[in-house]
Short mmCIF file of C-alpha atoms in Angstrom, two decimals:
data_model
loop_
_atom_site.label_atom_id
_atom_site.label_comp_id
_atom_site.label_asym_id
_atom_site.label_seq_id
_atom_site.Cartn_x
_atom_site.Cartn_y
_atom_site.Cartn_z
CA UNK N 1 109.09 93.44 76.05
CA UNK N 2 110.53 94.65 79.45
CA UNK N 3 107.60 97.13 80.15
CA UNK N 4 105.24 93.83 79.63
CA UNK N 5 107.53 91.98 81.56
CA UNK N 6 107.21 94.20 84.46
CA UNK N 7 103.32 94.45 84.30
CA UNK N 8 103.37 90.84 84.66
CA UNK N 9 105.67 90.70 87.71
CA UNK N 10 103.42 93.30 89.00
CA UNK N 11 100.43 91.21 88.73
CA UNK N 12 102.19 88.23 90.14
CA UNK N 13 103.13 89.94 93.13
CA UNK N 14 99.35 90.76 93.91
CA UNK N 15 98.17 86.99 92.93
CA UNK N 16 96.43 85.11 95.43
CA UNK N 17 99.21 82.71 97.11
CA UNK N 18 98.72 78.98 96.27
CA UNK N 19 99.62 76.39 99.36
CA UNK N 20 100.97 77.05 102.51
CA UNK N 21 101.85 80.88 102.71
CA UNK N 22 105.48 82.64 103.68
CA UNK N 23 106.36 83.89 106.75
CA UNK N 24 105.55 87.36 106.86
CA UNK N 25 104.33 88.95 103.24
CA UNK N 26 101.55 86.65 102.27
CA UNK N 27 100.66 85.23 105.71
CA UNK N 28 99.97 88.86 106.67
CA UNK N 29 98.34 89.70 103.56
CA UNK N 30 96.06 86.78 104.21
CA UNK N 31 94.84 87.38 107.83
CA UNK N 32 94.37 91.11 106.66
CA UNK N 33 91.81 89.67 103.79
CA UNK N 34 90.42 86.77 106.30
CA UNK N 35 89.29 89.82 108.67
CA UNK N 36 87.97 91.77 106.17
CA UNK N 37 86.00 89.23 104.52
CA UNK N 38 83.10 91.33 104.48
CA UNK N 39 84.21 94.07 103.78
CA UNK N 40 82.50 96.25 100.85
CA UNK N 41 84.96 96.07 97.76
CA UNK N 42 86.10 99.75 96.83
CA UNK N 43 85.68 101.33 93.43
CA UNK N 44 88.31 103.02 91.91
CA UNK N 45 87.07 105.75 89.04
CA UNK N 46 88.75 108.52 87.78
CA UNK N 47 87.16 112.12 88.31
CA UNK N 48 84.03 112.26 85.87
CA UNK N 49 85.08 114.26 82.69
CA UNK N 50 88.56 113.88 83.20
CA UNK N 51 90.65 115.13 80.24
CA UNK N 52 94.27 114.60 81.35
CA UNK N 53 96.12 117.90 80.41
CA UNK N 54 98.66 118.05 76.67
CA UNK N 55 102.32 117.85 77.49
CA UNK N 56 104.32 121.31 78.32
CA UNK N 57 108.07 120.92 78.40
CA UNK N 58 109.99 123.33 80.54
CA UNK N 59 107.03 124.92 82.04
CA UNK N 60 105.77 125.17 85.55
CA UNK N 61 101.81 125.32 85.95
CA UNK N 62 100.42 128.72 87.11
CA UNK N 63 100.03 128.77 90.65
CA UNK N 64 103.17 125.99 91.05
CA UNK N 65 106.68 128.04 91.27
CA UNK N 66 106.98 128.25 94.73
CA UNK N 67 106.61 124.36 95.31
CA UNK N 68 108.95 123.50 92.24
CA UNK N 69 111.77 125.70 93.69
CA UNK N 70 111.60 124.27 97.27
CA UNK N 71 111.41 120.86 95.56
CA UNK N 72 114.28 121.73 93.97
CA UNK N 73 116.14 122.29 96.88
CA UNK N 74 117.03 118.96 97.71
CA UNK N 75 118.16 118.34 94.28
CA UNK N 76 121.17 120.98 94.57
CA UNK N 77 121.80 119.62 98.40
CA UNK N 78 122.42 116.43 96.93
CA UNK N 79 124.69 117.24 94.00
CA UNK N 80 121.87 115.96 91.43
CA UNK N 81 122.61 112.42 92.48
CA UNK N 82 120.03 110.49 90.76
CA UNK N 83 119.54 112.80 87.83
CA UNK N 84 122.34 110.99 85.78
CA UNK N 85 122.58 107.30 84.76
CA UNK N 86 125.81 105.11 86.61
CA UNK N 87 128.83 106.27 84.15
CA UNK N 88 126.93 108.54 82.36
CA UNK N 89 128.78 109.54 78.79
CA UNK N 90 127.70 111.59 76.64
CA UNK N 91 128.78 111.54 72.46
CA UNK N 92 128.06 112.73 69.33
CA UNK N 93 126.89 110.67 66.88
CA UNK N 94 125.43 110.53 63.12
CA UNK N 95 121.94 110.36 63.52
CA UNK N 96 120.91 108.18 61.39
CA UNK N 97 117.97 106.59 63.75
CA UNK N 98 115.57 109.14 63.63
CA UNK N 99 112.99 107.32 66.22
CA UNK N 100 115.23 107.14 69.09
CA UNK N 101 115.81 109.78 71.75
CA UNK N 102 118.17 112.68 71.82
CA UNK N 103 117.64 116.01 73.92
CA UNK N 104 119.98 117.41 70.88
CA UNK N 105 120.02 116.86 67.15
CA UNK N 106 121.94 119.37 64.92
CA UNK N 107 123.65 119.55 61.04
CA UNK N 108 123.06 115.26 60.99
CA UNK N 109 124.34 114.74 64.43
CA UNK N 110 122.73 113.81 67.77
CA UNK N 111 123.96 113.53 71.66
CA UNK N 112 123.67 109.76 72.07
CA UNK N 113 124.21 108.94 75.66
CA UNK N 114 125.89 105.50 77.14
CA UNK N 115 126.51 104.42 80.88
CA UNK N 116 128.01 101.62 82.76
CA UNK N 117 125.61 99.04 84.56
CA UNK N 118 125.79 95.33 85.27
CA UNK N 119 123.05 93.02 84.53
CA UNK N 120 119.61 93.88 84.45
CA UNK N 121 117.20 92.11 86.77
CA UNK N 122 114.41 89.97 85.48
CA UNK N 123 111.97 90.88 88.01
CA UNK N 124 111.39 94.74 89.55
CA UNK N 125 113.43 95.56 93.18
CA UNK N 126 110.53 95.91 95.65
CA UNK N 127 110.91 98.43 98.82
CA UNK N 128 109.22 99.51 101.70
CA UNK N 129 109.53 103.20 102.43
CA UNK N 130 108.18 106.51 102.39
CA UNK N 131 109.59 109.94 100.98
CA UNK N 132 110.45 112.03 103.43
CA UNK N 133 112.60 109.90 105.03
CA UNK N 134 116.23 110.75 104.05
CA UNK N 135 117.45 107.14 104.10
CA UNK N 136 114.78 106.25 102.11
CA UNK N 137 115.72 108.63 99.66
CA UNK N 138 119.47 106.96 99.64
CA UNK N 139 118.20 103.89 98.44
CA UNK N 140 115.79 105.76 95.73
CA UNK N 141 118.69 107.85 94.12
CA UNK N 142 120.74 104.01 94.17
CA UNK N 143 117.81 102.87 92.09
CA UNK N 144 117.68 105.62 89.73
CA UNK N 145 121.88 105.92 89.41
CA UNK N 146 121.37 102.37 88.26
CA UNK N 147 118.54 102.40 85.92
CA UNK N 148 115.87 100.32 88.08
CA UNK N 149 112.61 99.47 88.09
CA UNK N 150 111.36 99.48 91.17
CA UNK N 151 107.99 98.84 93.07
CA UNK N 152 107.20 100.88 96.21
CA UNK N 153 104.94 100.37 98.85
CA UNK N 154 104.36 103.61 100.77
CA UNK N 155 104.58 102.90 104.66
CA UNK N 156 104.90 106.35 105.98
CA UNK N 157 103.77 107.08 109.74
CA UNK N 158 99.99 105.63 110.85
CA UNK N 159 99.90 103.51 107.37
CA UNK N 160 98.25 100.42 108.14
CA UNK N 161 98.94 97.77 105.32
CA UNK N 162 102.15 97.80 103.76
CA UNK N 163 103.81 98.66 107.06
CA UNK N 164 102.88 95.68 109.20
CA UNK N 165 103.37 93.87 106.34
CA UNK N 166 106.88 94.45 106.37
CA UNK N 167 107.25 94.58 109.91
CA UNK N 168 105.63 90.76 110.30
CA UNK N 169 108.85 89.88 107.86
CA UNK N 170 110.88 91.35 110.27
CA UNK N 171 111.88 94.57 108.96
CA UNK N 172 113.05 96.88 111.86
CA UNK N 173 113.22 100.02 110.28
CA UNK N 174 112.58 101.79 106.96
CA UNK N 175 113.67 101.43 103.85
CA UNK N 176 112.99 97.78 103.52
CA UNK N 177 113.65 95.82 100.36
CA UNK N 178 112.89 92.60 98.55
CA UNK N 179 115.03 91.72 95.88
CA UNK N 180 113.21 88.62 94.44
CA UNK N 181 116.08 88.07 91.50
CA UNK N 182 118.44 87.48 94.54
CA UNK N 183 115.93 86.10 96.88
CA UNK N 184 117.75 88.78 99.54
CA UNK N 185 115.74 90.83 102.07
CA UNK N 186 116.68 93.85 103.78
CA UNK N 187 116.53 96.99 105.84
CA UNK N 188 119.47 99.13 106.33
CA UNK N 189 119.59 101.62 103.50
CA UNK N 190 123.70 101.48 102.99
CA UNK N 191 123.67 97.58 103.08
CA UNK N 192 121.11 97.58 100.46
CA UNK N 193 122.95 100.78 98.07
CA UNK N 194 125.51 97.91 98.41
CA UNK N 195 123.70 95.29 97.43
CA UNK N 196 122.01 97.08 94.38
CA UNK N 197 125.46 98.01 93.37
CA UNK N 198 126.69 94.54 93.99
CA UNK N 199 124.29 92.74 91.87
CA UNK N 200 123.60 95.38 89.09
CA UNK N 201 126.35 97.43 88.79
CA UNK N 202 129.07 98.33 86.79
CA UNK N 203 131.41 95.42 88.60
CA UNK N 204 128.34 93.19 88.84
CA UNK N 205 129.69 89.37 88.02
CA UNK N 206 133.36 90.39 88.41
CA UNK N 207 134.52 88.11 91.12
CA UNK N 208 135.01 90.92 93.90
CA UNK N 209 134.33 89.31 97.22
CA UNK N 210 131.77 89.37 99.46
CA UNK N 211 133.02 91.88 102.06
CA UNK N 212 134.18 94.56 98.99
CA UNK N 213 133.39 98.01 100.08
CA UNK N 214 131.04 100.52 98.60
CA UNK N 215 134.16 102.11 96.51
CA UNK N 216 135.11 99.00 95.22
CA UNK N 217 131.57 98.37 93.90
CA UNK N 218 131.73 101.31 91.93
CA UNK N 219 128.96 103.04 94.51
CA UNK N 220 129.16 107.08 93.54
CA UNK N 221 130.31 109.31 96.32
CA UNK N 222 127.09 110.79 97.38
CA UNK N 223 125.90 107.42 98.32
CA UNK N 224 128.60 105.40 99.89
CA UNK N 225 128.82 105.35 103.95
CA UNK N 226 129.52 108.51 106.05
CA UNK N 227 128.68 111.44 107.53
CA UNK N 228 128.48 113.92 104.26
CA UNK N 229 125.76 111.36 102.38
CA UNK N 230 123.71 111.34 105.44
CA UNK N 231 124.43 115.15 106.27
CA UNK N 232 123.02 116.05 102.56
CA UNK N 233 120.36 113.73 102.91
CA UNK N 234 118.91 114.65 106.18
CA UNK N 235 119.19 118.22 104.93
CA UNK N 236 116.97 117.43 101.38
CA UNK N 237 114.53 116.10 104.04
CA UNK N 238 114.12 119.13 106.00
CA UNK N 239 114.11 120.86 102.72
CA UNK N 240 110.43 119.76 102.45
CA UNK N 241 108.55 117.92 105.79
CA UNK N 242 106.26 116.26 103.32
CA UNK N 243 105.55 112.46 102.32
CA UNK N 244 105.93 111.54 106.35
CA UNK N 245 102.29 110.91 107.24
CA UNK N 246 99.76 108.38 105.73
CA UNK N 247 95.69 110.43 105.36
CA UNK N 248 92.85 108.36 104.45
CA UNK N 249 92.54 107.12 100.58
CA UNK N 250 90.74 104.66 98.83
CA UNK N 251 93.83 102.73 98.15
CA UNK N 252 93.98 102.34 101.84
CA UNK N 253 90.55 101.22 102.16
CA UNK N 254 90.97 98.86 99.20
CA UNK N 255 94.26 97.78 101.17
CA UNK N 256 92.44 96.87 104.00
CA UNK N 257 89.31 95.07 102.48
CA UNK N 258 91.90 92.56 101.40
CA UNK N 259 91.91 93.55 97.77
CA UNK N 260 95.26 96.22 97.26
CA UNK N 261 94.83 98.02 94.00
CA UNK N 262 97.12 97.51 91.30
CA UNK N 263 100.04 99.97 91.49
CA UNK N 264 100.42 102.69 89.39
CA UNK N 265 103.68 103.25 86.96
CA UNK N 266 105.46 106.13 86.95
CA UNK N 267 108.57 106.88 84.69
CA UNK N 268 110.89 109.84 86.21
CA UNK N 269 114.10 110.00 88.03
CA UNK N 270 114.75 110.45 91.70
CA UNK N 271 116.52 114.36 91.55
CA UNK N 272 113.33 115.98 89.27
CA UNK N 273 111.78 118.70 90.89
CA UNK N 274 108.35 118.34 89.11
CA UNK N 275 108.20 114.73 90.84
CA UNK N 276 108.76 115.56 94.41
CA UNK N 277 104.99 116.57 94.93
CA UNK N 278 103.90 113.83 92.90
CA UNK N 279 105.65 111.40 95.18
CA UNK N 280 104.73 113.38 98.46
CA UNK N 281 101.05 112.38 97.30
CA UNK N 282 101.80 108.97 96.14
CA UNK N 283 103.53 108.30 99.76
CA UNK N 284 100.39 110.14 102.41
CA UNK N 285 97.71 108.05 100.07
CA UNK N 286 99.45 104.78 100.32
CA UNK N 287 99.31 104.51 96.72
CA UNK N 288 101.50 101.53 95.71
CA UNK N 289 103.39 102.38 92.61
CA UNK N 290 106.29 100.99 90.35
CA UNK N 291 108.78 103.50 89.39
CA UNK N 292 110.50 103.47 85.86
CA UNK N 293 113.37 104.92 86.54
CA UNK N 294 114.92 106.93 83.28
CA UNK N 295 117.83 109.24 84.27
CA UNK N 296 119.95 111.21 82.03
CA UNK N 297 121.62 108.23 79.88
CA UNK N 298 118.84 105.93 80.32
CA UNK N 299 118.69 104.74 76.61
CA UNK N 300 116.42 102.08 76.19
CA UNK N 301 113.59 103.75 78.62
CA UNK N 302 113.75 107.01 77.45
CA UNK N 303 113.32 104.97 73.71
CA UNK N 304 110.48 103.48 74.80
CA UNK N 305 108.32 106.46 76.38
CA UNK N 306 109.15 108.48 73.41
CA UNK N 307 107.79 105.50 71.40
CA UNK N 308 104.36 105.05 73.86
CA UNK N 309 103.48 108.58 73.92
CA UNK N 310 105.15 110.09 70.88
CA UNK N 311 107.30 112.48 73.19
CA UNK N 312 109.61 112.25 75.99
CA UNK N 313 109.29 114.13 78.94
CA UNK N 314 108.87 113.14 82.98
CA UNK N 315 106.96 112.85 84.94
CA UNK N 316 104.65 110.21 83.08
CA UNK N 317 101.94 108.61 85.18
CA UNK N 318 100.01 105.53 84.30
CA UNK N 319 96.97 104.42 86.18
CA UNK N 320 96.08 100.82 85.05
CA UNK N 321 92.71 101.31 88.00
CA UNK N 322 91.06 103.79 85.60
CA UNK N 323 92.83 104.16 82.79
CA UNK N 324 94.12 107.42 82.84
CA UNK N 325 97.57 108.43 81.36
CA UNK N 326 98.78 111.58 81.78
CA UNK N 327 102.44 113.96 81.95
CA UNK N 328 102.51 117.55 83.79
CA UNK N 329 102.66 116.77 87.49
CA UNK N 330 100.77 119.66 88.86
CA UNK N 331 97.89 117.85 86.64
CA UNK N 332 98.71 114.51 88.38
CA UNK N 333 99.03 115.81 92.22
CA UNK N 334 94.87 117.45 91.46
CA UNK N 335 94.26 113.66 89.56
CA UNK N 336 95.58 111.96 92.78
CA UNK N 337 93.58 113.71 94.93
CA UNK N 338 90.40 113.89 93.27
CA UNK N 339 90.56 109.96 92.58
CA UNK N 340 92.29 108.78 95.79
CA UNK N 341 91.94 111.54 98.61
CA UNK N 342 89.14 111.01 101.53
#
């Protein structure tokens, strides 16, 4: 129910706007499609013969080390922040539900794993950003501590859609995020940890006031304000110099014939190595894409990919342009490329 939920909200966010348009979002979106009336609509196909690759768990493609260690990198730099769910706990349990998920099952037992979040939001967070930039990456691990789904639209340097976009809404800088289950808009990536935390956290609907800082919101120390957050950050960043510059892609040529493709899903969370490249692609393409975020403790996602694909491991990438489903990121980084690249 909540992945066709999403997929809705998804397509509602791409509709064609009915009466007079917002400031900003659609009135860009509709000049952009105005001037490129003409323009020849651009097919997206996946490579011919593709045969997306069986899932491996725990092993790195031939060829790959190198890039999952320095991916890794900025996973120990930041403590694993992401990599766990809000108030991640851990139990054992009979196991007497066979289906669901468990990394462990032993002598009738299983780990079952619980956490601590506030409500969960109807509709999918959406955010402007790009992934090298470290306060981009703030927000990301926010949206992954908390369970999120969240859809991106990749605005790193020279992109040429989704960054005017947001700019003729008045973002200033980068992240930028829509929350349409709050109506709020924002750029500033502590003020919108803050907000995430505020609306769907573990104190979410408890009365705290307005002004209630980032400890009282139950915000995790690796992402509340200061110098030792943006330190790590910055440092996770350097870590890699990748995802900062948009190259030519279909999805930017479909972008700017007025016609955006439909974003891709991807379930992961923010700290996984194998992801980083993944993203790094998603980001220089302009690829739009909604994240399903599934940390450690993530129950009911990490449920519902075992129950889609028989299996649970991440990255899992869904392309609803061509088809394809896939796991084993290496696999997915040549897929992007060979469907997407210019």
């Amino acid at each position: 129910f909540l992945y066709r939920t999403m997929v809705a909200a998804l397509a509602a966010s791409f509709a064609p706007a009915g009466g007079a348009p917002k400031a900003g979002r659609r009135a860009a979106a509709r000049c952009r499609a105005s001037a490129d009336a003409n323009a020849k609509t651009v097919r997206i196909t996946a490579p011919e013969g593709w045969n997306p690759p069986e899932p491996k768990k725990f092993t790195v493609a031939e060829g790959n080390l190198g890039n999952v260690i320095s991916a890794a990198v900025p996973l120990v730099l930041r403590l694993g922040t992401g990599a766990l769910v809000n108030g991640y706990a851990p139990s054992l349990v009979d196991d007497d539900e066979p289906t669901k998920y468990s990394i462990v099952r032993f002598a009738g037992k299983r780990l079952a794993e619980a956490s601590a979040l506030g409500p969960r939001p109807a509709q999918p967070i959406e955010v402007f950003e790009y992934e090298g930039s470290p306060y981009c990456r703030k927000v990301r691990e926010a949206c992954a501590c908390l369970d999120l789904d969240v859809v991106y639209r990749p605005c790193p340097s020279g992109e040429s859609y989704w960054r005017p976009m947001a700019k003729a809404e008045g973002a200033a800088t980068f992240p930028y995020m829509k929350d349409p289950n709050t109506g709020a808009s924002m750029c500033e990536s502590d003020d919108i940890v803050e907000h995430l935390f505020r609306n769907y956290g573990p104190t979410a609907g408890s009365g705290l006031p307005a002004d209630a800082d980032a400890k009282a919101l139950g915000v995790p120390f690796m992402l509340r304000r200061g110098g030792i957050t943006n330190l790590t950050c910055y440092a996770a960043a350097l870590a890699r110099l990748k995802g900062l510059k948009c190259r030519p892609s279909r999805a930017s040529e479909a972008a700017s014939a007025g016609e955006p493709i439909e974003p891709l899903v991807l379930w992961t969370y923010e700290s996984s190595p194998f992801t980083k490249a993944v993203r790094e692609a998603l980001t220089e393409m302009a690829i739009p894409h909604a994240v399903r975020y599934c940390p450690r403790g993530s129950v009911s996602k990490r449920d519902e990919l075992l129950a889609k694909t028989g299996t649970f491991q991440v990255p899992y990438l869904e392309d609803p342009n061509t088809g394809v489903a896939m796991f084993e990121s290496a696999a997915m980084v040549d897929y992007l490329e060979k469907t997407y690249s210019l």
